[in-house]
Amino acid sequence: MASTPHAGMRADHKAVADHDGFLRHARFRWIKVALVVCLIALIGYFAADVKPRPYGGSWYGYTLGTAGVLLIFWLALLGIRKRAMTAGRWSLKAWTSAHVYLGLALVVIATLHTGFQFGWNVHTLAYALMMLVIASGIYGAAVYAVLPSTLSSNREQLTLSQMVEGIRAIDRQLHEAAQPLTHSYTEVVLAASEESPFATSLWSRLSGKYPHCATARALTAFQNVASSPDTGPAFATVETLLIRRKAQLDRLRRQTRLKALLEIWLYLHIPGTIALIAALTAHIVSVFYYW
Amino acid sequence: MTFRIRQIEITADGRRIARDTDIAQAELSVGRAAESDIYLPDLAVELRQARIAELSGKRITVEATGTLGFTIDGAVTLAATINCGSGAELRFGNSRISVSLAADEAVLLTIERFDNASGESDEKRSFSLAGVMPSRRWTSWIAALLILGLFLVLPITSHLTREPDPKAQVIGDGSWSPGKLSLAHHALESRCEACHVRPFESVRDAACLSCHKDLHDHAPPQRLAGARADPPLGERFLRAVARQFGKPGPGACVECHREHASAGRMELPRQQFCAGCHGSLRDRLADTKLGNAGDFGMLHPQFTPQVVTDPGNRAMRRISLDDHPRENGGLFFPHKLHLESLGGVAKMGSTLRGERSYGNQLACKDCHHPTEDGVRFLPVRMERDCEACHSLVYDRVGPTFRTLKHGNIPQMIADLSLAQPSRVVVPIRPRPGRYAAGGAYYSDFTAPGGGSVLNRAFSRQGVCGECHTPVFAGGQTSVMPVTQPMRYMMNGWFSHKPHAQQKCSSCHHAEASTSASDLLLPKIAECRTCHLGESSRAPVPSGCAMCHSFHPAASAPRSAKPDRN
């Protein structure tokens, strides 16, 4: 597709366009397409004289339903399409841009398809899953627009393994520096250096709150001791190392939090999509089974 | 300042050996070159990679001398200042140099080689949520299988393997119901298969008719097919699609009676449903007697009530109100005379106020009584509604009177034949207006030409003849049979009950009628003061179904029927 005779002529234009993200792609081409699609769906909804009331089984309902299901399958194909990065008119970026805006248009198409008839049934389940997937997608697009710059500024040109290695380096120094200390102090130092920097709880990952942080506890213990007269030079060294460990840990945790915020939606978006396709299958088959 | 270089080595059996070398120099070189003070035989290290120099106090500086930097506490840098008191860890290639202060204030540089096998991908994974969240792939599979199992496989399996017993229910198909059934079908809520008889086959009329056995067809099918207007191109296409999917065509029950719409009453068919055929029916059915009707306000023929045209054999004919039909029910009765606010009738009525519910003048309700359901009015009954004034007393015996029996002519003839002419109560006054002594009012048995009592009774002024037309049939004098229709519109439904807040005279102009042959029915124009088509802004937007029933029946249309549970 990229090998059109005009490819060279368009190179300049493309070079400029390439700096735009998928949201602004081609001067918002897909938001315009999506708006036109919504407008047509809405006009049709109000123009169609559906008796006795608008519902999914009317001829207009079937039209919207067919459009909706085709759109859903196409949107889901991004999961396969994204594995092949290509350029040109149907570049991955164009595809992603269309995915976002047509996905939003699906809210209008599918809601009109329901005719605002909801209940505790498989049909509304499919609708709810679809809305969940779209809502998580909106979140995903929003965090992709906002978070990556925060993420890289937090990193300060460190690689992720350097972040971990930095903490390990401090841990090794802690191990040496704490040698002269009595057991009650080596215990808290050990607890701090043995603590994994990565939280195992989703809540800590997302909120960045670590109420049981061993490093913070050790630091508090040493800061209390540091004020007493009989503290040796090792106390001060360990305390400094603990302060550094805490600072590095905080940065790493900010990083994991940002990454968690950046990734969490996919845990709804992807399984939600697969569940939606299953519910959609049940919805369509059941409608024709009890035709 | 002294630098103490502590080289840690691990023997073949795993023991750690530390060898200390003190170098009293202000500066140390670090690199792969053999002459380096800190010699690191590692290909990842430059020949001359860095320089370590003492600074004032316990501080040292580390500077890269080549192009590669070095790592301090995990971070790559080109220069760094280290306070040996608090220490730091440098890394060059696969060697770590930890900086600290020995007990004798020498700068201790502990060098240790390490194995660089720690998996970076593991660390990346630790940063991502994958470590704390269940796998997306497994979540997807479980959710999809759960949904397909519960909402597809379970109901279909249950449906296909259920017992032939009609009470056997399909498990799980409740989740397929897109909405509540209407009130009338509420009992079928959990019995989907009652209507959805076969898989992948749309609901057929037979399923409806299995319960609704007494429904009548609107018209013969061929006639219906002929009456239907050709749908526009778009709809023709949709019907073709519907046919491909096995939907029953137009005219099927479900085309009109949509289920699963809501829990209330099933929606009435829209005006458009009728207007599709009736709006231009005459164009397609040349022989139809019906006028085109598409909207009560815009296109509806004048009412054609069924009127008695020949009272003798009670023959009736439907005549349009535009043709000024005259009704001949077999009675003489001037409404005007009876409803006048002044005059004899009003006076008579007020005289009788004590024993009847009359007011200062007669009102409609004094003679016309509604049926129990309030829909129509009962025929007027002489004994109840007229006799208070129109007395049939013909004889007086002492203090009591003898009265003729209404409706039984042979009996009347017999009674009058036996009455003694001298005793027959013959007041000497024309009626109404003057009264005998004591206010009693008697019929006039006199006739202008004289004659027998019987003849006088049948004469136009006589007790019978003032209301009835005498006829001579079968050798006997009799009267014309009286027909009082309770219903004029045989194909349209009208109920007086919802119109109770209206005065009778707003539709029936009885106060100006001087003859019983005036048909006091309102024309369509009068109804249209309140009722216009379904989508109009009239006080009462009125669709076809308000008065008409699709399935021909003498009873009220569904719109006027109470809810069924």
Short mmCIF file of N, CA and C in Angstrom, two decimals, chain A residues 28-111:
data_model
loop_
_atom_site.label_atom_id
_atom_site.label_comp_id
_atom_site.label_asym_id
_atom_site.label_seq_id
_atom_site.Cartn_x
_atom_site.Cartn_y
_atom_site.Cartn_z
N PHE A 28 -7.06 14.97 12.40
CA PHE A 28 -8.31 14.45 13.00
C PHE A 28 -9.24 13.84 11.94
N ARG A 29 -8.65 13.17 10.95
CA ARG A 29 -9.51 12.62 9.91
C ARG A 29 -10.56 11.68 10.49
N TRP A 30 -10.14 10.82 11.44
CA TRP A 30 -11.07 9.77 11.90
C TRP A 30 -12.11 10.28 12.87
N ILE A 31 -11.81 11.41 13.53
CA ILE A 31 -12.85 11.97 14.40
C ILE A 31 -13.96 12.52 13.50
N LYS A 32 -13.59 13.03 12.34
CA LYS A 32 -14.61 13.54 11.42
C LYS A 32 -15.45 12.39 10.88
N VAL A 33 -14.75 11.32 10.49
CA VAL A 33 -15.49 10.15 9.98
C VAL A 33 -16.45 9.64 11.05
N ALA A 34 -15.94 9.55 12.29
CA ALA A 34 -16.76 9.01 13.38
C ALA A 34 -17.98 9.90 13.61
N LEU A 35 -17.78 11.21 13.55
CA LEU A 35 -18.90 12.12 13.78
C LEU A 35 -19.96 11.97 12.69
N VAL A 36 -19.51 11.81 11.45
CA VAL A 36 -20.47 11.62 10.35
C VAL A 36 -21.24 10.32 10.57
N VAL A 37 -20.53 9.28 10.97
CA VAL A 37 -21.20 7.99 11.22
C VAL A 37 -22.26 8.15 12.30
N CYS A 38 -21.90 8.85 13.39
CA CYS A 38 -22.86 9.06 14.49
C CYS A 38 -24.06 9.85 14.00
N LEU A 39 -23.79 10.87 13.21
CA LEU A 39 -24.87 11.73 12.73
C LEU A 39 -25.85 10.93 11.87
N ILE A 40 -25.29 10.11 10.98
CA ILE A 40 -26.15 9.30 10.11
C ILE A 40 -26.98 8.35 10.96
N ALA A 41 -26.33 7.72 11.95
CA ALA A 41 -27.06 6.77 12.82
C ALA A 41 -28.19 7.48 13.56
N LEU A 42 -27.91 8.70 14.04
CA LEU A 42 -28.93 9.44 14.80
C LEU A 42 -30.08 9.88 13.91
N ILE A 43 -29.75 10.38 12.73
CA ILE A 43 -30.81 10.82 11.82
C ILE A 43 -31.69 9.62 11.47
N GLY A 44 -31.03 8.51 11.16
CA GLY A 44 -31.79 7.31 10.82
C GLY A 44 -32.70 6.88 11.97
N TYR A 45 -32.17 7.01 13.18
CA TYR A 45 -32.94 6.57 14.36
C TYR A 45 -34.23 7.37 14.48
N PHE A 46 -34.11 8.68 14.29
CA PHE A 46 -35.29 9.50 14.47
C PHE A 46 -36.18 9.48 13.22
N ALA A 47 -35.59 9.16 12.08
CA ALA A 47 -36.40 9.14 10.86
C ALA A 47 -37.14 7.82 10.71
N ALA A 48 -36.54 6.74 11.18
CA ALA A 48 -37.16 5.43 11.00
C ALA A 48 -38.44 5.35 11.84
N ASP A 49 -39.54 5.03 11.19
CA ASP A 49 -40.81 4.92 11.91
C ASP A 49 -40.94 3.49 12.39
N VAL A 50 -40.35 3.23 13.54
CA VAL A 50 -40.33 1.86 14.06
C VAL A 50 -41.49 1.68 15.02
N LYS A 51 -42.29 0.62 14.78
CA LYS A 51 -43.46 0.40 15.61
C LYS A 51 -43.27 -0.83 16.47
N PRO A 52 -43.78 -0.92 17.68
CA PRO A 52 -44.44 0.18 18.39
C PRO A 52 -43.43 1.14 19.02
N ARG A 53 -42.17 0.75 19.15
CA ARG A 53 -41.16 1.62 19.71
C ARG A 53 -39.81 1.14 19.17
N PRO A 54 -38.80 2.00 19.21
CA PRO A 54 -37.52 1.57 18.68
C PRO A 54 -36.99 0.37 19.47
N TYR A 55 -36.52 -0.64 18.76
CA TYR A 55 -35.92 -1.79 19.43
C TYR A 55 -34.99 -2.48 18.46
N GLY A 56 -34.14 -3.35 19.03
CA GLY A 56 -33.09 -3.98 18.23
C GLY A 56 -33.60 -4.85 17.12
N GLY A 57 -34.82 -5.34 17.24
CA GLY A 57 -35.34 -6.27 16.24
C GLY A 57 -36.04 -5.61 15.08
N SER A 58 -36.09 -4.27 15.09
CA SER A 58 -36.71 -3.59 13.95
C SER A 58 -35.74 -3.61 12.78
N TRP A 59 -36.20 -3.21 11.61
CA TRP A 59 -35.27 -3.26 10.46
C TRP A 59 -34.12 -2.30 10.69
N TYR A 60 -34.42 -1.16 11.34
CA TYR A 60 -33.32 -0.21 11.59
C TYR A 60 -32.41 -0.76 12.69
N GLY A 61 -33.04 -1.46 13.63
CA GLY A 61 -32.26 -2.09 14.70
C GLY A 61 -31.28 -3.11 14.13
N TYR A 62 -31.74 -3.91 13.17
CA TYR A 62 -30.85 -4.90 12.55
C TYR A 62 -29.72 -4.21 11.79
N THR A 63 -30.07 -3.09 11.14
CA THR A 63 -29.04 -2.37 10.38
C THR A 63 -27.95 -1.89 11.33
N LEU A 64 -28.38 -1.25 12.43
CA LEU A 64 -27.40 -0.75 13.40
C LEU A 64 -26.62 -1.90 14.03
N GLY A 65 -27.34 -2.99 14.32
CA GLY A 65 -26.70 -4.15 14.95
C GLY A 65 -25.63 -4.73 14.03
N THR A 66 -25.96 -4.85 12.74
CA THR A 66 -24.98 -5.40 11.79
C THR A 66 -23.77 -4.48 11.71
N ALA A 67 -24.05 -3.17 11.61
CA ALA A 67 -22.94 -2.21 11.55
C ALA A 67 -22.10 -2.33 12.82
N GLY A 68 -22.78 -2.46 13.96
CA GLY A 68 -22.08 -2.52 15.24
C GLY A 68 -21.20 -3.75 15.34
N VAL A 69 -21.72 -4.89 14.94
CA VAL A 69 -20.94 -6.13 15.11
C VAL A 69 -19.74 -6.13 14.16
N LEU A 70 -19.94 -5.62 12.94
CA LEU A 70 -18.81 -5.55 12.01
C LEU A 70 -17.72 -4.63 12.58
N LEU A 71 -18.19 -3.52 13.14
CA LEU A 71 -17.26 -2.56 13.72
C LEU A 71 -16.50 -3.19 14.89
N ILE A 72 -17.22 -3.93 15.72
CA ILE A 72 -16.58 -4.55 16.89
C ILE A 72 -15.48 -5.52 16.43
N PHE A 73 -15.80 -6.33 15.42
CA PHE A 73 -14.79 -7.29 14.97
C PHE A 73 -13.60 -6.56 14.35
N TRP A 74 -13.89 -5.50 13.62
CA TRP A 74 -12.77 -4.74 13.04
C TRP A 74 -11.92 -4.09 14.14
N LEU A 75 -12.60 -3.54 15.14
CA LEU A 75 -11.86 -2.91 16.25
C LEU A 75 -10.99 -3.93 16.97
N ALA A 76 -11.55 -5.13 17.14
CA ALA A 76 -10.80 -6.17 17.85
C ALA A 76 -9.58 -6.61 17.05
N LEU A 77 -9.66 -6.43 15.72
CA LEU A 77 -8.54 -6.86 14.88
C LEU A 77 -7.27 -6.06 15.14
N LEU A 78 -7.41 -4.91 15.82
CA LEU A 78 -6.22 -4.13 16.15
C LEU A 78 -5.23 -4.98 16.94
N GLY A 79 -5.79 -5.89 17.74
CA GLY A 79 -4.94 -6.76 18.54
C GLY A 79 -3.99 -7.59 17.67
N ILE A 80 -4.44 -7.92 16.45
CA ILE A 80 -3.59 -8.67 15.53
C ILE A 80 -2.78 -7.70 14.67
N ARG A 81 -3.48 -6.63 14.24
CA ARG A 81 -2.85 -5.67 13.34
C ARG A 81 -1.64 -4.99 13.98
N LYS A 82 -1.71 -4.76 15.29
CA LYS A 82 -0.65 -4.00 15.96
C LYS A 82 0.69 -4.72 15.95
N ARG A 83 0.62 -6.03 15.70
CA ARG A 83 1.89 -6.78 15.68
C ARG A 83 2.70 -6.51 14.43
N ALA A 84 2.07 -5.85 13.44
CA ALA A 84 2.80 -5.53 12.22
C ALA A 84 2.84 -4.01 12.07
N MET A 85 4.01 -3.43 12.32
CA MET A 85 4.14 -1.98 12.18
C MET A 85 4.38 -1.67 10.71
N THR A 86 3.49 -0.91 10.11
CA THR A 86 3.69 -0.52 8.73
C THR A 86 3.44 0.97 8.62
N ALA A 87 3.86 1.52 7.49
CA ALA A 87 3.63 2.95 7.28
C ALA A 87 2.63 3.13 6.15
N GLY A 88 2.40 4.38 5.76
CA GLY A 88 1.53 4.64 4.61
C GLY A 88 0.13 4.96 5.05
N ARG A 89 -0.76 4.94 4.06
CA ARG A 89 -2.14 5.34 4.31
C ARG A 89 -2.79 4.46 5.37
N TRP A 90 -2.50 3.17 5.29
CA TRP A 90 -3.07 2.26 6.28
C TRP A 90 -2.02 1.89 7.32
N SER A 91 -1.27 2.88 7.72
CA SER A 91 -0.24 2.64 8.71
C SER A 91 -0.88 2.21 10.02
N LEU A 92 -0.05 1.68 10.89
CA LEU A 92 -0.57 1.27 12.20
C LEU A 92 -1.14 2.47 12.93
N LYS A 93 -0.52 3.65 12.70
CA LYS A 93 -1.02 4.84 13.41
C LYS A 93 -2.40 5.22 12.90
N ALA A 94 -2.57 5.16 11.56
CA ALA A 94 -3.89 5.46 10.99
C ALA A 94 -4.92 4.49 11.54
N TRP A 95 -4.51 3.24 11.60
CA TRP A 95 -5.41 2.19 12.08
C TRP A 95 -5.79 2.46 13.54
N THR A 96 -4.80 2.83 14.35
CA THR A 96 -5.06 3.09 15.77
C THR A 96 -5.96 4.31 15.93
N SER A 97 -5.71 5.34 15.11
CA SER A 97 -6.55 6.54 15.15
C SER A 97 -7.99 6.18 14.84
N ALA A 98 -8.16 5.39 13.78
CA ALA A 98 -9.51 4.96 13.41
C ALA A 98 -10.11 4.09 14.52
N HIS A 99 -9.28 3.26 15.12
CA HIS A 99 -9.73 2.38 16.21
C HIS A 99 -10.32 3.21 17.35
N VAL A 100 -9.62 4.29 17.70
CA VAL A 100 -10.07 5.11 18.82
C VAL A 100 -11.40 5.81 18.48
N TYR A 101 -11.44 6.46 17.34
CA TYR A 101 -12.62 7.30 17.06
C TYR A 101 -13.82 6.46 16.62
N LEU A 102 -13.59 5.42 15.84
CA LEU A 102 -14.72 4.57 15.46
C LEU A 102 -15.21 3.79 16.68
N GLY A 103 -14.28 3.49 17.58
CA GLY A 103 -14.68 2.83 18.84
C GLY A 103 -15.61 3.72 19.63
N LEU A 104 -15.34 5.03 19.61
CA LEU A 104 -16.24 5.97 20.30
C LEU A 104 -17.58 6.05 19.58
N ALA A 105 -17.54 6.02 18.25
CA ALA A 105 -18.80 6.07 17.49
C ALA A 105 -19.67 4.86 17.81
N LEU A 106 -19.01 3.77 18.18
CA LEU A 106 -19.75 2.55 18.52
C LEU A 106 -20.71 2.79 19.70
N VAL A 107 -20.36 3.70 20.58
CA VAL A 107 -21.25 4.01 21.72
C VAL A 107 -22.61 4.44 21.16
N VAL A 108 -22.58 5.32 20.17
CA VAL A 108 -23.83 5.82 19.60
C VAL A 108 -24.55 4.71 18.85
N ILE A 109 -23.81 4.00 18.00
CA ILE A 109 -24.43 2.97 17.16
C ILE A 109 -25.08 1.89 18.04
N ALA A 110 -24.33 1.41 19.01
CA ALA A 110 -24.84 0.30 19.83
C ALA A 110 -25.97 0.76 20.75
N THR A 111 -25.86 1.98 21.28
CA THR A 111 -26.92 2.46 22.17
C THR A 111 -28.21 2.63 21.38
#
